[in-house]
Amino acid sequence: MSIKNIRNFCIIAHIDHGKSTLADRLLEYTGTLQKRQMQDQVLDSMDLERERGITIKAHAVRMAYLAPDGQKYVFNLVDTPGHVDFSYEVSRSLAAAEGALLLVDAAQGVEAQTISNLYQAVDNNLVIIPVINKIDLPSAQTEVVKHQLMELIGCNESDILLASAKSGVGIPEIIQAIIERIPPPSGDPQAPLQALIFDSQFDSYRGVVALVRVFSGEISEKDKILFMATDRSFEVEELGNLVLKRVRTGKLATGQVGYLICGAKNVRDIKVGDTVTLAKNPAPRPLPGYRQVKPMVYAGIYPVDSNEFEDLRASLEKLVLNDSALHYEPETSSALGFGFRCGFLGMLHMEIVQERLEREFGQLIIVTTPNVVYKTILTNGEIQYVDNPTQMPAPGVLEKIEEPYIDAHVISPPEFIGNIMKLSNEKRGILKNTSYIDPTRADLHYHLPLAEVVFDYFDRLKSVSRGYASLDYEFLGYREGSLVKLDIFINGEVLDALSVIVHKEKAYEQGRSICQKLRKLIPRQMFEVIIQAGIGSKIIARESIKPLRKNVLAKCYGGDITRKRKLLEKQKEGKRRMKQFGRVEIPQEAFLSVLSTDD
């Protein structure tokens, strides 16, 4: 196959604009899958993706197409996620392609993630083919969306393709546009090998399966290869194409997309975004674009049964191969025992990791309160980054705390602007400006503290805008904030798993809420249990659980009051001694209940 007949492209869109359905139609039209083999969202291989109707992983597939003029073409499609949490998956998919189909829902129009993905594609010098999907919906506003796209990317009306991925309308025109508008790969087959790892999977029998795009040179089985970021060498065991399943070819040439198995069993050997080259004739420099992804949200993950700590470690190692954005390191908690501190890109990412650990690896886990990374400046000028409230320096040596801020764009119909502003002000947002994309779409530009956004901002935004508003954000930097560490004490002992860093104004409210919740959930003991919320040595909220007590006066009918008093004093002394030595057993449900909701 000539390099001139290869087309590498991806589909970018906001969540739920029809990427996976369009991919299904392209597979069907090119004959990659027969009608009887088809199912909805064929590239979304995880049950979780099907249930939620979202793409979590970038997927690659090779399609062979015979054009009406008799020319044979090969299309390599990399499907991408649409949620803001998975933007790192999108960036790697864009790095592996020469063109992108920009898909916009005819009923919903241009949304925040559409714009964000488009800018990423433009930065990667990709050819953009604008496509308006779902034109057969009764609520479709095709002409309005055309104007939005023309404003956004400066194209002509004739450049915009109209389609309905569900019914197959416009698919031949999209195929023709891919052939005519997207350029073939431009690499040099004679140059030293440079191949980008844009994804990886874990196979229980073969180890790590790396998905690669070859930019220059070629690679064959038995070649000795070098991973440039990790500086590790391996011998290639198997190479091939991805046609929904692995098809062995023994060789990959310039411009091709495929898979590579080299017997790597360790998660640290292969990094997604790394460059593969030949050990005997290495490339002078790696491909641009490799960067370590930075987690935005941290939480502790602990096994319910502490004996399963090693199983949880093995499960996380395998999961990291499928999800390179997940970071983890061991940590201990006096309340929960041994576990891991995990870094996520956002709350949806955290939810997905939790569900995958439970479903795919059968792990029973507890996830602690999510929090972001704070920057602390000490009185001696030293800077420390804190991703766990228990690491917060003592108030005596702390000069100031800075929290991460994000640059957020909320796109919404004008009638919801008041509700969105009210919500954003509650979350300590700073409105920078408001602009209109068209008369039906406003873009509110905010600077928001990330800690306020990660919990429930996205859910509440959807709620106050009846689902019409969309959010996209990127990291802005650190700013000083009036923040304090809120500790929860049970009978004077700190419960480290429930420590949180909060804004001073919200500390009392949150402390009282956690104390009230724990009072209902901790069972009564033989002695009094005192639950307190405190900032440093200052207690700001208190609840107590009365002890279980036997009626010691039951046998005293009549008689002197001093005898009754003596019995009550004796009981009181016993309770006091019990409190000294007794430990409060806190049930798992208490942790789960307090950690799962953020009031």
Coordinates of C-alpha atoms in Angstrom, one line a residue, residues 60-525:
A60 CA -8.0 2.9 17.1
V61 CA -9.3 1.0 14.1
R62 CA -8.0 0.4 10.5
M63 CA -10.5 0.5 7.6
A64 CA -9.7 -0.6 4.1
Y65 CA -11.8 1.2 1.5
L66 CA -12.2 0.7 -2.3
A67 CA -13.2 4.1 -3.9
P68 CA -15.6 4.2 -6.9
D69 CA -12.6 5.1 -9.1
G70 CA -10.9 1.8 -8.2
Q71 CA -8.3 3.3 -5.9
K72 CA -7.7 1.4 -2.6
Y73 CA -7.3 3.5 0.6
V74 CA -6.5 2.7 4.2
F75 CA -8.2 4.9 6.9
N76 CA -6.8 4.8 10.4
L77 CA -9.4 6.2 12.8
V78 CA -8.7 7.1 16.4
D79 CA -12.0 7.7 18.3
T80 CA -11.6 10.2 21.1
P81 CA -13.4 10.9 24.4
G82 CA -15.5 14.1 24.8
H83 CA -15.5 14.8 28.5
V84 CA -13.2 17.5 29.9
D85 CA -11.6 15.0 32.3
F86 CA -10.2 12.9 29.4
S87 CA -8.7 15.7 27.4
Y88 CA -5.2 14.1 27.7
E89 CA -6.6 11.1 25.7
V90 CA -7.7 13.6 23.1
S91 CA -4.3 15.3 22.9
R92 CA -2.5 12.0 22.1
S93 CA -5.1 11.0 19.5
L94 CA -4.6 14.3 17.8
A95 CA -0.8 13.8 17.8
A96 CA -1.3 10.5 15.8
A97 CA -3.4 12.0 13.0
E98 CA -3.2 14.5 10.1
G99 CA -6.9 15.5 10.1
A100 CA -9.9 15.7 12.3
L101 CA -13.7 15.5 11.8
L102 CA -15.1 18.3 14.0
L103 CA -18.6 16.9 14.9
V104 CA -21.3 19.2 16.1
D105 CA -24.8 18.3 17.2
A106 CA -27.4 20.1 15.1
A107 CA -29.7 20.5 18.1
Q108 CA -27.1 21.6 20.7
G109 CA -24.7 23.6 18.6
V110 CA -21.1 24.5 19.5
E111 CA -20.3 23.7 23.1
A112 CA -17.3 24.3 25.4
Q113 CA -15.5 21.1 24.8
T114 CA -16.0 21.5 21.0
I115 CA -14.0 24.7 21.2
S116 CA -11.3 23.3 23.5
N117 CA -10.8 20.2 21.2
L118 CA -10.8 22.4 18.1
Y119 CA -8.0 24.6 19.5
Q120 CA -5.9 21.5 20.4
A121 CA -6.4 20.2 16.8
V122 CA -5.4 23.6 15.3
D123 CA -2.3 23.7 17.6
N124 CA -1.3 20.3 16.1
N125 CA -1.7 21.7 12.5
L126 CA -4.5 19.2 11.7
V127 CA -6.9 19.7 8.7
I128 CA -10.4 20.3 10.1
I129 CA -13.5 18.9 8.4
P130 CA -16.6 20.4 10.0
V131 CA -19.6 18.0 10.2
I132 CA -23.0 18.8 11.5
N133 CA -24.6 15.6 12.9
K134 CA -28.2 14.7 13.8
I135 CA -29.7 16.9 11.1
D136 CA -32.9 14.7 11.0
L137 CA -33.8 15.6 14.6
P138 CA -37.1 17.6 15.0
S139 CA -35.2 20.2 17.1
A140 CA -32.3 20.5 14.7
Q141 CA -31.1 24.1 14.0
T142 CA -28.9 23.4 11.1
E143 CA -28.6 27.0 9.7
V144 CA -27.8 28.4 13.2
V145 CA -25.1 25.8 13.8
K146 CA -23.6 26.5 10.3
H147 CA -23.2 30.1 11.3
Q148 CA -21.6 29.2 14.6
L149 CA -19.1 26.9 12.8
M150 CA -18.3 29.6 10.2
E151 CA -17.6 32.1 13.0
L152 CA -15.6 29.6 15.0
I153 CA -13.2 28.2 12.3
G154 CA -13.6 30.8 9.5
C155 CA -14.7 28.2 6.9
N156 CA -17.1 28.6 4.0
E157 CA -20.6 27.2 4.1
S158 CA -19.7 24.8 1.3
D159 CA -17.0 23.3 3.5
I160 CA -19.5 22.1 6.1
L161 CA -20.9 18.6 5.7
L162 CA -24.4 17.6 6.9
A163 CA -25.0 14.1 8.3
S164 CA -27.1 11.9 10.4
A165 CA -24.8 9.2 11.8
K166 CA -27.8 7.2 13.1
S167 CA -29.6 6.8 9.7
G168 CA -26.4 6.9 7.6
V169 CA -27.2 10.2 5.8
G170 CA -24.1 12.0 4.5
I171 CA -21.6 9.2 5.1
P172 CA -20.4 8.9 1.5
E173 CA -19.7 12.7 1.4
I174 CA -17.7 12.4 4.7
I175 CA -15.6 9.5 3.2
Q176 CA -14.9 11.6 0.1
A177 CA -13.9 14.6 2.1
I178 CA -11.5 12.5 4.1
I179 CA -9.8 11.3 0.9
E180 CA -9.7 14.8 -0.7
R181 CA -9.0 17.1 2.2
I182 CA -6.8 15.2 4.7
P183 CA -3.2 14.9 3.4
P184 CA -1.4 11.6 3.4
P185 CA 1.4 11.0 6.0
S186 CA 4.6 12.9 5.2
G187 CA 7.3 10.9 6.9
D188 CA 10.5 9.6 5.3
P189 CA 10.6 5.7 5.0
Q190 CA 14.4 5.8 4.8
A191 CA 15.0 7.9 8.0
P192 CA 15.6 6.3 11.4
L193 CA 12.5 4.9 13.1
Q194 CA 10.3 7.3 15.0
A195 CA 7.0 5.9 16.3
L196 CA 4.6 7.5 18.8
I197 CA 3.0 5.4 21.5
F198 CA -0.5 7.0 21.7
D199 CA -2.1 4.4 23.9
S200 CA -1.4 1.1 25.7
Q201 CA -3.4 -1.9 26.9
F202 CA -2.7 -4.8 29.2
D203 CA -3.0 -8.4 28.0
S204 CA -2.8 -11.1 30.8
Y205 CA -0.9 -13.4 28.5
R206 CA 1.3 -11.1 26.4
G207 CA 2.0 -8.2 28.8
V208 CA 1.9 -4.6 27.6
V209 CA 0.4 -4.0 24.1
A210 CA 1.5 -0.6 22.9
L211 CA -0.6 1.2 20.2
V212 CA 1.8 3.1 17.9
R213 CA 1.8 5.5 14.9
V214 CA 4.9 5.3 12.7
F215 CA 6.1 8.8 11.7
S216 CA 9.4 7.8 9.9
G217 CA 11.3 4.6 9.1
E218 CA 9.9 1.1 9.5
I219 CA 9.8 -1.6 12.2
S220 CA 9.8 -5.4 11.9
E221 CA 9.4 -8.3 14.3
K222 CA 12.8 -9.4 15.9
D223 CA 14.0 -5.7 15.7
K224 CA 15.6 -4.4 18.9
I225 CA 13.8 -1.2 19.9
L226 CA 14.5 1.6 22.4
F227 CA 11.9 3.6 24.3
M228 CA 13.3 7.1 24.5
A229 CA 11.7 8.4 27.7
T230 CA 12.4 5.4 29.8
D231 CA 15.6 4.4 28.0
R232 CA 14.6 0.7 28.0
S233 CA 15.4 -1.8 25.2
F234 CA 13.3 -4.8 24.1
E235 CA 13.0 -7.1 21.2
V236 CA 9.8 -6.9 19.1
E237 CA 7.7 -10.1 19.4
E238 CA 4.7 -9.1 17.4
L239 CA 3.5 -6.3 15.1
G240 CA 0.2 -5.8 13.3
N241 CA -2.9 -3.7 12.5
L242 CA -6.0 -3.0 14.6
V243 CA -9.1 -4.1 12.8
L244 CA -11.2 -4.2 16.0
K245 CA -9.0 -7.2 17.0
R246 CA -5.3 -7.6 16.6
V247 CA -4.3 -8.8 13.0
R248 CA -0.6 -9.8 12.8
T249 CA 1.4 -8.4 9.9
G250 CA 5.0 -8.7 11.1
K251 CA 5.9 -5.2 9.9
L252 CA 4.8 -1.5 10.2
A253 CA 5.9 1.1 7.7
T254 CA 5.9 5.0 7.7
G255 CA 2.4 6.4 8.1
Q256 CA 0.8 3.3 9.5
V257 CA -1.0 2.8 12.8
G258 CA -0.8 -0.5 14.6
Y259 CA 0.1 -2.4 17.7
L260 CA 3.5 -3.6 19.1
I261 CA 4.2 -6.4 21.7
C262 CA 7.7 -6.6 23.0
G263 CA 7.3 -8.7 26.2
A264 CA 7.3 -5.7 28.6
K265 CA 5.5 -6.8 31.7
N266 CA 6.2 -3.8 33.9
V267 CA 4.1 -0.6 34.0
R268 CA 7.2 1.6 34.3
D269 CA 8.8 0.2 31.0
I270 CA 6.3 1.9 28.6
K271 CA 5.0 5.4 28.9
V272 CA 2.1 6.6 26.8
G273 CA 3.4 9.6 24.6
D274 CA 6.9 8.1 24.4
T275 CA 8.8 7.7 21.1
V276 CA 10.0 4.2 19.9
T277 CA 13.2 4.0 17.8
L278 CA 15.6 1.3 16.8
A279 CA 18.4 0.5 19.3
K280 CA 21.1 0.1 16.6
N281 CA 20.1 3.2 14.6
P282 CA 18.3 5.5 17.0
A283 CA 16.5 8.7 16.0
P284 CA 18.4 11.9 16.9
R285 CA 15.5 13.3 19.0
P286 CA 12.1 12.1 20.3
L287 CA 8.8 13.2 18.7
P288 CA 7.5 16.4 20.2
G289 CA 4.4 16.4 22.4
Y290 CA 5.4 14.0 25.2
R291 CA 4.5 15.4 28.6
Q292 CA 3.8 14.0 32.0
V293 CA 0.1 14.5 32.7
K294 CA -0.5 16.3 36.0
P295 CA -3.4 15.1 38.2
M296 CA -5.8 17.7 39.4
V297 CA -7.7 15.8 42.1
Y298 CA -6.3 13.5 44.8
A299 CA -8.0 10.9 47.0
G300 CA -7.0 8.0 49.1
I301 CA -8.1 4.5 47.9
Y302 CA -8.0 1.8 50.7
P303 CA -9.1 -1.9 50.6
V304 CA -12.1 -2.6 52.9
D305 CA -10.1 -5.7 54.1
S306 CA -6.5 -4.7 54.9
N307 CA -5.3 -8.2 53.8
E308 CA -6.1 -7.3 50.2
F309 CA -3.6 -4.4 50.0
E310 CA -1.2 -6.3 47.7
D311 CA -4.2 -7.3 45.4
L312 CA -5.1 -3.6 45.2
R313 CA -1.5 -2.7 44.3
A314 CA -1.5 -5.3 41.4
S315 CA -4.9 -4.1 40.2
L316 CA -3.7 -0.4 40.1
E317 CA -0.5 -1.4 38.2
K318 CA -2.6 -3.1 35.5
L319 CA -5.1 -0.2 35.4
V320 CA -2.3 2.4 34.9
L321 CA -1.4 0.6 31.6
N322 CA -4.9 1.3 30.3
D323 CA -5.1 4.7 31.9
S324 CA -1.8 6.6 31.8
A325 CA -3.4 9.7 33.5
L326 CA -3.8 7.8 36.8
H327 CA -1.0 8.3 39.4
Y328 CA -0.7 6.4 42.7
E329 CA 1.7 5.9 45.6
P330 CA 1.3 4.0 48.9
E331 CA 0.1 5.8 52.1
T332 CA -1.1 4.8 55.5
S333 CA -4.0 6.1 57.7
S334 CA -4.5 5.4 61.4
A335 CA -8.2 4.9 60.7
L336 CA -8.1 3.0 57.4
G337 CA -4.7 1.2 57.5
F338 CA -2.6 0.7 54.3
G339 CA -3.8 2.2 51.0
F340 CA -2.8 4.4 48.1
R341 CA -2.9 8.1 47.4
C342 CA -4.2 8.4 43.8
G343 CA -4.2 11.4 41.4
F344 CA -7.0 11.9 38.9
L345 CA -7.8 14.4 36.2
G346 CA -11.2 15.2 37.7
M347 CA -14.2 13.8 39.5
L348 CA -15.6 11.7 36.6
H349 CA -12.1 10.2 36.1
M350 CA -12.1 9.3 39.8
E351 CA -15.6 7.7 39.5
I352 CA -14.5 5.7 36.5
V353 CA -11.3 4.4 38.2
Q354 CA -13.4 3.4 41.2
E355 CA -15.9 1.5 39.1
R356 CA -13.2 -0.2 37.0
L357 CA -11.4 -1.4 40.1
E358 CA -14.6 -2.9 41.5
R359 CA -15.9 -4.4 38.2
E360 CA -12.7 -5.5 36.3
F361 CA -10.6 -6.5 39.3
G362 CA -13.2 -7.3 41.9
Q363 CA -11.8 -4.9 44.5
L364 CA -13.8 -3.7 47.5
I365 CA -12.5 -0.3 48.3
I366 CA -13.1 2.9 50.3
V367 CA -12.3 6.2 48.6
T368 CA -11.5 9.2 50.9
T369 CA -12.6 12.8 50.4
P370 CA -11.1 14.2 47.2
N371 CA -8.9 17.2 47.4
V372 CA -6.6 19.2 45.2
V373 CA -2.9 20.1 45.5
Y374 CA -2.1 23.1 47.7
K375 CA 1.0 25.2 47.7
T376 CA 2.3 26.1 51.2
I377 CA 4.9 28.8 51.8
L378 CA 6.6 28.3 55.2
T379 CA 8.0 31.2 57.4
N380 CA 11.6 30.2 56.3
G381 CA 10.7 30.7 52.6
E382 CA 10.5 27.0 51.8
I383 CA 7.7 25.9 49.4
Q384 CA 5.9 22.6 49.9
Y385 CA 3.1 21.0 47.8
V386 CA 0.4 19.3 49.8
D387 CA -1.9 16.7 48.2
N388 CA -3.0 15.2 51.5
P389 CA -4.5 17.3 54.4
T390 CA -2.4 15.2 56.9
Q391 CA 0.8 16.7 55.4
M392 CA -0.3 20.3 56.1
P393 CA 2.5 22.1 58.1
A394 CA 1.7 23.3 61.6
P395 CA 0.1 26.8 61.8
G396 CA 3.2 28.1 63.6
V397 CA 5.6 27.6 60.7
L398 CA 3.0 28.4 57.9
E399 CA 3.3 31.8 56.2
K400 CA 0.5 31.3 53.6
I401 CA -1.5 28.7 51.6
E402 CA -2.1 29.1 47.9
E403 CA -4.7 27.1 46.1
P404 CA -5.0 26.1 42.4
Y405 CA -7.3 28.2 40.1
I406 CA -8.7 27.3 36.8
D407 CA -9.6 29.4 33.7
A408 CA -13.2 28.2 33.0
H409 CA -15.5 28.9 30.1
V410 CA -19.2 28.2 30.6
I411 CA -21.3 28.2 27.4
S412 CA -25.1 28.5 28.0
P413 CA -28.3 29.9 26.5
P414 CA -28.8 33.6 27.8
E415 CA -31.8 32.7 30.0
F416 CA -29.6 30.7 32.5
I417 CA -26.9 33.4 32.9
G418 CA -28.4 34.6 36.3
N419 CA -28.5 31.0 37.8
I420 CA -24.9 30.3 36.6
M421 CA -23.6 33.6 38.0
K422 CA -25.2 32.8 41.4
L423 CA -23.7 29.3 41.5
S424 CA -20.3 30.6 40.4
N425 CA -20.3 33.4 43.1
E426 CA -21.2 30.7 45.7
K427 CA -18.1 28.8 44.6
R428 CA -15.9 32.0 45.0
G429 CA -15.6 32.5 41.2
I430 CA -14.3 35.8 39.6
L431 CA -16.2 36.8 36.5
K432 CA -13.7 38.0 33.8
N433 CA -16.1 38.7 31.0
T434 CA -19.2 37.7 29.1
S435 CA -19.4 37.4 25.4
Y436 CA -22.0 36.1 22.9
I437 CA -21.1 33.4 20.3
D438 CA -24.5 34.1 18.7
P439 CA -27.8 35.4 20.0
T440 CA -28.6 32.0 21.6
R441 CA -25.2 31.3 23.2
A442 CA -23.4 33.2 25.8
D443 CA -19.8 32.5 26.9
L444 CA -19.1 33.3 30.6
H445 CA -15.4 33.5 31.4
Y446 CA -14.6 32.7 35.0
H447 CA -11.5 32.3 37.3
L448 CA -12.5 29.6 39.8
P449 CA -10.8 27.8 42.7
L450 CA -10.3 24.2 41.6
A451 CA -11.2 22.9 45.0
E452 CA -14.7 24.4 44.7
V453 CA -15.2 22.9 41.1
V454 CA -14.1 19.3 41.7
F455 CA -16.9 18.3 44.0
D456 CA -20.3 19.2 42.5
Y457 CA -19.9 22.3 40.4
F458 CA -20.4 20.4 37.1
D459 CA -23.5 18.6 38.4
R460 CA -25.1 21.7 39.8
L461 CA -24.2 23.7 36.6
K462 CA -26.2 21.1 34.6
S463 CA -29.0 21.3 37.1
V464 CA -29.4 25.1 37.1
S465 CA -29.2 25.3 33.3
R466 CA -31.5 22.3 32.7
G467 CA -28.6 20.5 31.0
Y468 CA -27.9 23.2 28.4
A469 CA -24.7 24.7 29.9
S470 CA -21.3 23.2 29.1
L471 CA -18.0 23.6 30.9
D472 CA -14.4 23.6 29.8
Y473 CA -11.4 24.6 31.9
E474 CA -7.7 24.6 32.0
F475 CA -5.2 25.1 34.9
L476 CA -4.4 28.8 35.5
G477 CA -2.0 28.9 38.4
Y478 CA -1.8 29.3 42.2
R479 CA -3.4 32.1 44.2
E480 CA -3.3 32.9 47.9
G481 CA -6.5 31.9 49.8
S482 CA -7.9 32.1 53.3
L483 CA -7.7 28.3 53.9
V484 CA -7.6 26.2 57.0
K485 CA -7.2 22.5 57.8
L486 CA -10.3 21.1 59.4
D487 CA -9.7 18.1 61.7
I488 CA -12.3 15.7 63.1
F489 CA -11.6 14.3 66.6
I490 CA -13.2 11.3 68.3
N491 CA -12.6 11.4 72.0
G492 CA -9.6 13.7 71.5
E493 CA -8.0 11.5 68.8
V494 CA -7.6 12.9 65.2
L495 CA -9.5 10.9 62.6
D496 CA -7.0 11.6 59.7
A497 CA -9.1 10.0 56.9
L498 CA -11.7 12.8 57.4
S499 CA -9.3 15.8 57.6
V500 CA -10.0 18.3 54.9
I501 CA -8.7 21.7 53.7
V502 CA -11.5 24.2 53.4
H503 CA -12.1 27.9 53.0
K504 CA -12.3 29.7 56.4
E505 CA -15.9 30.9 55.7
K506 CA -17.1 27.4 55.1
A507 CA -15.2 25.6 57.9
Y508 CA -17.9 26.0 60.6
E509 CA -20.7 24.8 58.4
Q510 CA -18.7 21.8 57.1
G511 CA -17.4 20.8 60.5
R512 CA -20.9 20.9 62.1
S513 CA -22.3 18.8 59.2
I514 CA -19.6 16.1 59.5
C515 CA -20.1 15.9 63.4
Q516 CA -23.9 15.6 63.0
K517 CA -23.5 12.8 60.4
L518 CA -21.0 10.9 62.6
R519 CA -23.3 11.2 65.6
K520 CA -26.0 9.3 63.7
L521 CA -23.7 6.7 62.2
I522 CA -21.4 5.7 65.1
P523 CA -23.1 3.1 67.4
R524 CA -23.5 3.9 71.1
Q525 CA -20.7 2.6 73.3

